[in-house]
Tab-separated table of C-alpha atoms in Angstrom:
chain	number	residue	atom	x	y	z
A	1	PRO	CA	-11.998	64.205	-113.054
A	2	LYS	CA	-11.701	60.789	-114.666
A	3	ALA	CA	-8.478	58.934	-113.939
A	4	TYR	CA	-8.661	57.340	-117.370
A	5	ALA	CA	-9.043	59.627	-120.389
A	6	PRO	CA	-9.046	57.572	-123.607
A	7	LYS	CA	-8.458	59.121	-127.008
A	8	ILE	CA	-10.900	56.743	-128.739
A	9	SER	CA	-14.401	55.835	-127.598
A	10	VAL	CA	-15.696	52.691	-129.298
A	11	ILE	CA	-19.502	52.510	-129.225
A	12	MET	CA	-21.629	49.397	-129.677
A	13	SER	CA	-25.369	48.710	-129.574
A	14	VAL	CA	-26.339	45.154	-128.578
A	15	TYR	CA	-29.694	43.376	-128.576
A	16	ASN	CA	-30.380	39.714	-127.681
A	17	MET	CA	-26.907	38.350	-128.436
A	18	ALA	CA	-26.319	36.300	-125.268
A	19	ASP	CA	-25.901	32.954	-127.014
A	20	ASP	CA	-24.270	34.259	-130.189
A	21	PRO	CA	-20.510	33.682	-130.573
A	22	LEU	CA	-20.346	36.728	-132.862
A	23	LEU	CA	-20.710	39.010	-129.824
A	24	TYR	CA	-17.625	37.469	-128.208
A	25	GLN	CA	-15.677	37.801	-131.460
A	26	SER	CA	-16.688	41.443	-131.804
A	27	VAL	CA	-15.707	42.489	-128.270
A	28	ASN	CA	-12.493	40.451	-128.357
A	29	SER	CA	-11.469	42.163	-131.593
A	30	ILE	CA	-11.377	45.448	-129.648
A	31	LEU	CA	-9.514	43.870	-126.736
A	32	ARG	CA	-6.867	42.696	-129.226
A	33	GLN	CA	-6.191	46.125	-130.747
A	34	THR	CA	-2.549	47.169	-131.125
A	35	TYR	CA	-3.630	50.655	-129.984
A	36	ASP	CA	-4.566	50.642	-126.312
A	37	ASN	CA	-5.806	54.171	-125.490
A	38	TRP	CA	-9.504	53.367	-125.911
A	39	GLU	CA	-12.736	52.783	-124.036
A	40	LEU	CA	-15.542	50.499	-125.197
A	41	ILE	CA	-19.056	51.650	-124.311
A	42	ILE	CA	-21.758	49.052	-124.933
A	43	CYS	CA	-25.476	49.724	-124.656
A	44	ASP	CA	-27.762	46.752	-124.118
A	45	ASP	CA	-30.854	47.929	-125.981
A	46	GLY	CA	-33.514	46.280	-123.825
A	47	SER	CA	-32.485	42.656	-124.414
A	48	THR	CA	-34.960	40.016	-123.249
A	49	ASP	CA	-32.377	37.253	-122.862
A	50	HIS	CA	-29.281	37.249	-120.595
A	51	THR	CA	-27.190	39.534	-122.830
A	52	LEU	CA	-26.765	42.037	-119.981
A	53	TYR	CA	-25.168	39.352	-117.808
A	54	ILE	CA	-22.686	38.491	-120.582
A	55	LEU	CA	-21.818	42.158	-121.094
A	56	CYS	CA	-21.228	42.683	-117.387
A	57	ARG	CA	-18.697	39.864	-117.501
A	58	PHE	CA	-16.818	41.731	-120.225
A	59	ALA	CA	-16.922	44.847	-118.057
A	60	THR	CA	-14.444	43.348	-115.596
A	61	ASP	CA	-11.964	45.059	-117.933
A	62	GLN	CA	-11.917	48.668	-116.657
A	63	ARG	CA	-11.909	50.025	-120.221
A	64	ILE	CA	-15.358	48.549	-120.906
A	65	ARG	CA	-18.559	50.190	-119.674
A	66	VAL	CA	-22.063	48.796	-120.016
A	67	LEU	CA	-25.246	50.864	-120.305
A	68	ARG	CA	-28.806	49.614	-120.593
A	69	ASN	CA	-32.040	50.822	-122.154
A	70	SER	CA	-35.041	49.495	-120.248
A	71	THR	CA	-36.849	48.847	-123.552
A	72	ASN	CA	-35.726	48.172	-127.110
A	73	ARG	CA	-35.429	51.658	-128.612
A	74	GLY	CA	-33.335	50.932	-131.695
A	75	ALA	CA	-29.663	51.219	-132.588
A	76	GLY	CA	-29.797	55.005	-133.022
A	77	ALA	CA	-31.011	55.585	-129.460
A	78	ALA	CA	-28.533	53.045	-128.077
A	79	ARG	CA	-25.620	54.672	-129.894
A	80	ASN	CA	-26.711	58.090	-128.642
A	81	ALA	CA	-26.577	56.777	-125.079
A	82	CYS	CA	-23.026	55.570	-125.736
A	83	ILE	CA	-22.051	58.917	-127.269
A	84	ARG	CA	-23.366	60.818	-124.240
A	85	ALA	CA	-21.243	58.634	-121.972
A	86	SER	CA	-18.118	58.873	-124.137
A	87	SER	CA	-15.051	61.013	-123.485
A	88	GLY	CA	-12.800	60.294	-126.472
A	89	LYS	CA	-11.582	62.720	-129.110
A	90	TYR	CA	-12.652	60.159	-131.705
A	91	ILE	CA	-15.681	57.855	-131.775
A	92	ALA	CA	-15.336	54.490	-133.493
A	93	VAL	CA	-18.546	52.705	-134.473
A	94	MET	CA	-18.642	48.961	-133.857
A	95	ASP	CA	-21.476	46.500	-134.439
A	96	GLU	CA	-22.260	43.497	-132.250
A	97	ASP	CA	-21.609	40.997	-135.043
A	98	ASP	CA	-18.575	42.480	-136.844
A	99	VAL	CA	-14.843	42.073	-136.213
A	100	SER	CA	-12.171	44.783	-136.311
A	101	ASP	CA	-8.676	44.128	-137.614
A	102	PRO	CA	-6.161	44.457	-134.720
A	103	ARG	CA	-4.643	47.512	-136.434
A	104	ARG	CA	-7.931	49.308	-137.099
A	105	LEU	CA	-7.980	51.843	-134.247
A	106	LYS	CA	-4.302	52.719	-134.623
A	107	LYS	CA	-4.495	53.238	-138.389
A	108	GLN	CA	-7.677	55.301	-138.276
A	109	ALA	CA	-6.567	57.490	-135.363
A	110	GLU	CA	-3.268	58.199	-137.128
A	111	PHE	CA	-5.159	59.092	-140.305
A	112	LEU	CA	-7.433	61.606	-138.545
A	113	GLU	CA	-4.462	63.136	-136.747
A	114	ALA	CA	-2.702	63.641	-140.088
A	115	HIS	CA	-5.760	64.800	-142.082
A	116	PRO	CA	-7.758	67.479	-140.231
A	117	GLU	CA	-9.739	68.158	-143.423
A	118	TYR	CA	-11.733	64.940	-142.921
A	119	ALA	CA	-14.390	64.504	-140.222
A	120	PHE	CA	-14.360	60.725	-140.427
A	121	VAL	CA	-12.507	57.787	-141.891
A	122	GLY	CA	-13.950	54.419	-142.881
A	123	SER	CA	-12.395	51.474	-144.661
A	124	SER	CA	-12.991	48.730	-147.152
A	125	VAL	CA	-14.329	45.556	-145.535
A	126	TRP	CA	-14.238	41.803	-145.771
A	127	LEU	CA	-17.739	40.355	-146.225
A	128	LYS	CA	-18.532	37.342	-144.077
A	129	ASP	CA	-21.330	35.018	-143.103
A	130	ARG	CA	-21.356	32.477	-140.283
A	131	HIS	CA	-19.145	30.155	-142.324
A	132	GLY	CA	-16.364	32.660	-142.969
A	133	ILE	CA	-15.206	35.290	-145.461
A	134	TRP	CA	-16.998	35.157	-148.821
A	135	GLY	CA	-16.008	38.448	-150.446
A	136	ARG	CA	-14.834	42.027	-150.029
A	137	ARG	CA	-16.290	45.470	-150.553
A	138	ARG	CA	-14.159	48.327	-151.774
A	139	LEU	CA	-15.533	51.803	-151.097
A	140	GLU	CA	-15.131	55.055	-152.982
A	141	GLU	CA	-12.003	56.654	-151.551
A	142	VAL	CA	-13.359	60.203	-151.197
A	143	PRO	CA	-17.193	60.133	-151.190
A	144	GLU	CA	-18.958	63.247	-152.463
A	145	ARG	CA	-22.519	64.439	-151.904
A	146	LYS	CA	-23.686	62.861	-155.165
A	147	SER	CA	-22.269	59.516	-153.995
A	148	PHE	CA	-25.290	59.136	-151.695
A	149	LEU	CA	-27.670	58.977	-154.668
A	150	SER	CA	-26.859	55.358	-155.456
A	151	THR	CA	-25.941	53.930	-152.062
A	152	LEU	CA	-24.424	54.727	-148.679
A	153	PRO	CA	-20.782	55.266	-149.752
A	154	LEU	CA	-19.269	53.827	-146.584
A	155	VAL	CA	-19.672	50.858	-144.262
A	156	HIS	CA	-21.029	52.262	-141.016
A	157	PRO	CA	-19.243	49.963	-138.503
A	158	SER	CA	-15.908	50.685	-140.201
A	159	VAL	CA	-16.089	54.406	-139.382
A	160	MET	CA	-14.131	56.469	-136.882
A	161	ILE	CA	-15.441	60.030	-136.561
A	162	ARG	CA	-14.359	63.149	-134.710
A	163	ALA	CA	-16.403	63.595	-131.522
A	164	ASP	CA	-16.827	67.300	-132.303
A	165	ALA	CA	-18.614	66.441	-135.560
A	166	VAL	CA	-20.904	63.962	-133.790
A	167	LYS	CA	-21.830	66.611	-131.230
A	168	ALA	CA	-22.493	69.162	-133.987
A	169	LEU	CA	-25.077	66.727	-135.383
A	170	ARG	CA	-26.477	65.935	-131.918
A	171	GLY	CA	-25.967	62.273	-132.620
A	172	TYR	CA	-28.270	59.928	-134.502
A	173	THR	CA	-31.891	60.638	-135.260
A	174	GLN	CA	-34.391	58.701	-133.168
A	175	ALA	CA	-37.323	59.413	-135.459
A	176	GLY	CA	-39.380	56.286	-136.015
A	177	VAL	CA	-39.288	56.522	-139.805
A	178	ALA	CA	-35.467	56.388	-139.760
A	179	ARG	CA	-35.127	53.465	-137.364
A	180	ARG	CA	-33.766	51.136	-140.061
A	181	ALA	CA	-31.798	53.831	-141.883
A	182	GLU	CA	-30.335	55.989	-139.117
A	183	ASP	CA	-26.804	55.504	-140.481
A	184	TYR	CA	-27.822	56.775	-143.931
A	185	GLU	CA	-29.608	59.761	-142.366
A	186	PHE	CA	-26.656	60.535	-140.084
A	187	PHE	CA	-24.047	60.750	-142.833
A	188	MET	CA	-26.237	62.681	-145.256
A	189	ARG	CA	-26.818	65.216	-142.488
A	190	LEU	CA	-23.058	65.301	-141.845
A	191	TYR	CA	-22.350	66.107	-145.490
A	192	ALA	CA	-25.162	68.670	-145.586
A	193	LEU	CA	-23.327	70.574	-142.820
A	194	GLY	CA	-20.158	70.654	-144.918
A	195	TYR	CA	-18.204	67.793	-143.362
A	196	LYS	CA	-16.594	65.114	-145.506
A	197	GLY	CA	-14.975	61.731	-145.064
A	198	TYR	CA	-12.462	59.299	-146.491
A	199	ASN	CA	-12.415	55.524	-146.982
A	200	MET	CA	-9.117	53.734	-146.453
A	201	GLN	CA	-8.826	51.121	-149.172
A	202	GLU	CA	-7.447	48.474	-146.836
A	203	GLU	CA	-9.953	46.030	-145.295
A	204	LEU	CA	-9.992	46.847	-141.573
A	205	VAL	CA	-13.331	45.246	-140.625
A	206	SER	CA	-14.980	41.878	-141.274
A	207	TYR	CA	-18.599	42.816	-141.884
A	208	LEU	CA	-21.494	40.384	-141.447
A	209	GLU	CA	-23.542	40.311	-144.620
A	210	GLU	CA	-25.233	37.006	-145.183
A	211	LEU	CA	-26.330	36.427	-148.744
A	212	ASP	CA	-30.034	36.430	-147.912
A	213	SER	CA	-29.941	39.269	-145.349
A	214	TYR	CA	-31.295	41.931	-147.717
A	215	LYS	CA	-34.258	39.735	-148.623
A	216	LYS	CA	-35.267	39.614	-144.956
A	217	ARG	CA	-36.026	43.329	-144.872
A	218	ASN	CA	-39.740	43.926	-144.888
A	219	TYR	CA	-41.743	46.221	-147.155
A	220	ARG	CA	-42.296	48.842	-144.449
A	221	SER	CA	-38.561	49.221	-143.697
A	222	ARG	CA	-37.787	49.656	-147.413
A	223	ILE	CA	-40.414	52.385	-147.748
A	224	ALA	CA	-39.024	54.099	-144.637
A	225	GLU	CA	-35.527	54.067	-146.128
A	226	CYS	CA	-36.859	55.695	-149.289
A	227	VAL	CA	-38.387	58.487	-147.194
A	228	VAL	CA	-35.092	59.032	-145.344
A	229	ARG	CA	-33.098	59.083	-148.580
A	230	LEU	CA	-35.474	61.530	-150.272
A	231	ARG	CA	-35.242	63.966	-147.369
A	232	GLY	CA	-31.458	63.620	-147.287
A	233	PHE	CA	-31.092	64.193	-151.025
A	234	LYS	CA	-33.003	67.447	-150.670
A	235	GLN	CA	-30.759	68.561	-147.802
A	236	LEU	CA	-27.678	67.784	-149.869
A	237	GLY	CA	-29.038	69.607	-152.910
A	238	ILE	CA	-28.498	66.574	-155.136
A	239	LEU	CA	-32.128	66.017	-156.071
A	240	LYS	CA	-33.447	68.236	-158.831
Protein backbone atom coordinates (compact mmCIF):
# COMPACT_ATOMS: atom_id res chain seq x y z
CA PRO A 1 0.00 0.00 0.00
CA LYS A 2 1.08 3.57 -0.66
CA ALA A 3 2.35 5.46 2.37
CA TYR A 4 0.96 8.67 0.91
CA ALA A 5 -2.71 8.73 -0.11
CA PRO A 6 -3.66 12.20 -1.38
CA LYS A 7 -7.26 13.32 -1.70
CA ILE A 8 -6.55 15.38 -4.85
CA SER A 9 -4.58 14.28 -7.90
CA VAL A 10 -3.51 17.23 -10.05
CA ILE A 11 -2.75 16.17 -13.63
CA MET A 12 -0.67 18.07 -16.16
CA SER A 13 0.44 17.38 -19.74
CA VAL A 14 3.70 19.08 -20.78
CA TYR A 15 5.40 19.36 -24.16
CA ASN A 16 8.61 21.28 -24.99
CA MET A 17 8.45 23.79 -22.13
CA ALA A 18 12.03 23.53 -20.84
CA ASP A 19 12.94 27.17 -21.42
CA ASP A 20 9.51 28.65 -20.72
CA PRO A 21 9.05 30.45 -17.38
CA LEU A 22 5.32 29.67 -17.56
CA LEU A 23 6.05 26.04 -16.66
CA TYR A 24 7.78 27.11 -13.44
CA GLN A 25 4.90 29.44 -12.59
CA SER A 26 2.37 26.68 -13.19
CA VAL A 27 4.08 24.06 -11.02
CA ASN A 28 4.89 26.57 -8.28
CA SER A 29 1.24 27.61 -8.12
CA ILE A 30 0.43 24.05 -7.01
CA LEU A 31 3.32 23.98 -4.54
CA ARG A 32 1.90 27.17 -2.98
CA GLN A 33 -1.61 25.79 -2.39
CA THR A 34 -3.14 26.36 1.05
CA TYR A 35 -4.48 22.79 0.83
CA ASP A 36 -1.67 20.27 1.10
CA ASN A 37 -3.25 16.81 0.64
CA TRP A 38 -2.45 16.54 -3.07
CA GLU A 39 -0.20 14.84 -5.59
CA LEU A 40 0.92 16.37 -8.89
CA ILE A 41 1.32 13.92 -11.77
CA ILE A 42 3.03 15.39 -14.83
CA CYS A 43 3.35 13.60 -18.16
CA ASP A 44 6.08 14.75 -20.52
CA ASP A 45 4.41 14.09 -23.86
CA GLY A 46 7.49 13.18 -25.90
CA SER A 47 9.33 16.50 -25.57
CA THR A 48 12.33 16.96 -27.87
CA ASP A 49 14.07 19.53 -25.66
CA HIS A 50 15.24 19.08 -22.04
CA THR A 51 11.77 19.41 -20.49
CA LEU A 52 12.09 15.97 -18.87
CA TYR A 53 15.23 17.09 -17.03
CA ILE A 54 13.41 20.17 -15.67
CA LEU A 55 10.45 18.06 -14.55
CA CYS A 56 12.70 15.59 -12.77
CA ARG A 57 14.12 18.49 -10.78
CA PHE A 58 10.60 19.35 -9.63
CA ALA A 59 10.10 15.72 -8.65
CA THR A 60 12.51 16.06 -5.74
CA ASP A 61 9.29 16.99 -3.92
CA GLN A 62 7.79 13.59 -3.02
CA ARG A 63 4.29 14.78 -3.96
CA ILE A 64 5.31 15.23 -7.61
CA ARG A 65 5.59 12.31 -10.03
CA VAL A 66 6.82 12.47 -13.61
CA LEU A 67 5.71 10.18 -16.43
CA ARG A 68 6.88 10.19 -20.03
CA ASN A 69 5.43 9.28 -23.41
CA SER A 70 8.16 8.18 -25.80
CA THR A 71 6.47 10.12 -28.62
CA ASN A 72 4.17 13.13 -28.77
CA ARG A 73 0.70 11.59 -28.52
CA GLY A 74 -1.37 14.64 -27.62
CA ALA A 75 -2.77 16.09 -24.41
CA GLY A 76 -5.61 13.55 -24.19
CA ALA A 77 -3.22 10.58 -24.14
CA ALA A 78 -0.90 12.34 -21.69
CA ARG A 79 -3.75 13.14 -19.32
CA ASN A 80 -4.97 9.55 -19.52
CA ALA A 81 -1.52 8.37 -18.44
CA CYS A 82 -1.73 10.73 -15.46
CA ILE A 83 -5.24 9.51 -14.60
CA ARG A 84 -4.11 5.87 -14.64
CA ALA A 85 -1.33 6.73 -12.21
CA SER A 86 -3.54 8.82 -9.92
CA SER A 87 -4.97 7.79 -6.56
CA GLY A 88 -7.00 10.82 -5.47
CA LYS A 89 -10.72 11.03 -4.85
CA TYR A 90 -10.73 14.16 -7.00
CA ILE A 91 -8.77 14.97 -10.16
CA ALA A 92 -7.81 18.59 -10.80
CA VAL A 93 -6.84 19.52 -14.35
CA MET A 94 -3.87 21.85 -14.72
CA ASP A 95 -2.21 23.15 -17.88
CA GLU A 96 1.52 23.77 -18.31
CA ASP A 97 1.07 27.50 -18.89
CA ASP A 98 -1.70 28.44 -16.42
CA VAL A 99 -1.54 29.48 -12.76
CA SER A 100 -3.84 28.37 -9.94
CA ASP A 101 -4.88 30.70 -7.14
CA PRO A 102 -3.38 29.45 -3.82
CA ARG A 103 -6.90 28.73 -2.55
CA ARG A 104 -8.09 26.82 -5.62
CA LEU A 105 -7.71 23.21 -4.45
CA LYS A 106 -9.13 23.92 -1.00
CA LYS A 107 -12.19 25.78 -2.30
CA GLN A 108 -13.00 23.24 -5.00
CA ALA A 109 -12.52 20.19 -2.76
CA GLU A 110 -14.78 21.75 -0.12
CA PHE A 111 -17.40 22.47 -2.79
CA LEU A 112 -17.46 18.87 -4.06
CA GLU A 113 -17.64 17.55 -0.50
CA ALA A 114 -20.67 19.76 0.17
CA HIS A 115 -22.43 19.20 -3.19
CA PRO A 116 -22.57 15.51 -4.15
CA GLU A 117 -25.04 16.36 -6.93
CA TYR A 118 -22.22 17.80 -9.06
CA ALA A 119 -19.56 15.67 -10.76
CA PHE A 120 -17.18 18.57 -11.28
CA VAL A 121 -16.55 22.17 -10.37
CA GLY A 122 -14.79 24.80 -12.46
CA SER A 123 -14.35 28.51 -11.93
CA SER A 124 -14.23 31.86 -13.62
CA VAL A 125 -10.72 32.79 -14.77
CA TRP A 126 -8.39 35.70 -15.23
CA LEU A 127 -7.21 35.98 -18.85
CA LYS A 128 -3.51 36.63 -19.31
CA ASP A 129 -0.82 36.89 -21.93
CA ARG A 130 2.94 37.01 -21.38
CA HIS A 131 2.67 40.63 -20.24
CA GLY A 132 0.10 40.03 -17.51
CA ILE A 133 -3.65 39.98 -16.87
CA TRP A 134 -5.73 41.59 -19.63
CA GLY A 135 -9.26 40.48 -18.80
CA ARG A 136 -11.54 37.96 -17.11
CA ARG A 137 -14.01 35.33 -18.21
CA ARG A 138 -17.13 34.63 -16.23
CA LEU A 139 -18.76 31.26 -16.87
CA GLU A 140 -22.37 30.15 -16.67
CA GLU A 141 -22.88 29.06 -13.08
CA VAL A 142 -24.80 25.84 -13.79
CA PRO A 143 -24.16 24.72 -17.40
CA GLU A 144 -26.90 22.69 -19.07
CA ARG A 145 -26.75 20.40 -22.10
CA LYS A 146 -27.88 23.19 -24.42
CA SER A 147 -25.01 25.35 -23.14
CA PHE A 148 -22.62 23.31 -25.31
CA LEU A 149 -24.31 24.52 -28.50
CA SER A 150 -22.58 27.89 -28.44
CA THR A 151 -19.30 27.14 -26.69
CA LEU A 152 -17.61 24.95 -24.10
CA PRO A 153 -19.31 26.31 -20.94
CA LEU A 154 -16.27 25.89 -18.70
CA VAL A 155 -12.53 26.52 -18.73
CA HIS A 156 -10.91 23.09 -18.81
CA PRO A 157 -7.82 23.78 -16.63
CA SER A 158 -10.05 25.30 -13.93
CA VAL A 159 -11.92 22.02 -13.37
CA MET A 160 -11.79 19.58 -10.48
CA ILE A 161 -13.74 16.38 -11.17
CA ARG A 162 -14.65 13.30 -9.17
CA ALA A 163 -12.32 10.40 -10.03
CA ASP A 164 -15.31 8.04 -10.21
CA ALA A 165 -16.83 10.12 -13.02
CA VAL A 166 -13.53 10.16 -14.94
CA LYS A 167 -13.31 6.38 -14.67
CA ALA A 168 -16.92 6.00 -15.83
CA LEU A 169 -15.90 7.85 -19.01
CA ARG A 170 -12.64 5.89 -19.34
CA GLY A 171 -10.77 9.15 -19.54
CA TYR A 172 -10.22 11.31 -22.60
CA THR A 173 -10.69 10.16 -26.15
CA GLN A 174 -7.49 9.54 -28.09
CA ALA A 175 -9.18 9.53 -31.48
CA GLY A 176 -7.18 11.54 -33.99
CA VAL A 177 -10.10 13.71 -35.06
CA ALA A 178 -10.56 14.94 -31.47
CA ARG A 179 -6.91 15.71 -30.77
CA ARG A 180 -7.52 19.48 -30.63
CA ALA A 181 -10.95 19.22 -29.01
CA GLU A 182 -10.61 16.39 -26.49
CA ASP A 183 -11.82 18.65 -23.66
CA TYR A 184 -15.02 19.52 -25.54
CA GLU A 185 -15.61 15.84 -26.35
CA PHE A 186 -14.92 14.77 -22.76
CA PHE A 187 -17.46 17.09 -21.14
CA MET A 188 -20.18 16.49 -23.72
CA ARG A 189 -19.78 12.77 -23.08
CA LEU A 190 -19.95 13.45 -19.33
CA TYR A 191 -23.24 15.31 -19.71
CA ALA A 192 -24.60 12.64 -22.06
CA LEU A 193 -24.15 10.11 -19.22
CA GLY A 194 -26.21 12.30 -16.89
CA TYR A 195 -23.46 14.03 -14.92
CA LYS A 196 -23.47 17.79 -14.42
CA GLY A 197 -21.13 20.48 -13.19
CA TYR A 198 -20.91 23.89 -11.58
CA ASN A 199 -18.75 26.96 -12.17
CA MET A 200 -17.67 28.95 -9.12
CA GLN A 201 -17.93 32.61 -10.04
CA GLU A 202 -14.67 33.53 -8.34
CA GLU A 203 -11.53 33.62 -10.52
CA LEU A 204 -9.37 30.73 -9.28
CA VAL A 205 -7.10 30.31 -12.33
CA SER A 206 -5.06 32.67 -14.51
CA TYR A 207 -5.58 31.27 -17.99
CA LEU A 208 -3.19 31.90 -20.88
CA GLU A 209 -5.13 33.27 -23.81
CA GLU A 210 -3.07 35.52 -26.00
CA LEU A 211 -5.10 37.79 -28.23
CA ASP A 212 -3.93 36.16 -31.45
CA SER A 213 -3.98 32.54 -30.19
CA TYR A 214 -7.28 31.64 -31.88
CA LYS A 215 -6.01 32.90 -35.23
CA LYS A 216 -3.12 30.44 -35.04
CA ARG A 217 -5.43 27.44 -35.26
CA ASN A 218 -5.27 25.89 -38.68
CA TYR A 219 -8.15 24.99 -40.99
CA ARG A 220 -7.86 21.25 -40.33
CA SER A 221 -8.14 21.65 -36.53
CA ARG A 222 -11.25 23.84 -36.91
CA ILE A 223 -12.92 21.25 -39.14
CA ALA A 224 -12.02 18.52 -36.64
CA GLU A 225 -13.62 20.51 -33.82
CA CYS A 226 -16.80 20.85 -35.87
CA VAL A 227 -16.92 17.06 -36.29
CA VAL A 228 -16.44 16.53 -32.54
CA ARG A 229 -19.13 19.08 -31.68
CA LEU A 230 -21.64 17.60 -34.14
CA ARG A 231 -21.20 14.12 -32.70
CA GLY A 232 -21.49 15.47 -29.16
CA PHE A 233 -24.64 17.44 -29.92
CA LYS A 234 -26.27 14.27 -31.19
CA GLN A 235 -25.28 12.38 -28.03
CA LEU A 236 -26.73 15.15 -25.89
CA GLY A 237 -29.95 15.26 -27.89
CA ILE A 238 -29.62 19.00 -28.47
CA LEU A 239 -29.37 18.88 -32.25
CA LYS A 240 -32.66 18.55 -34.08
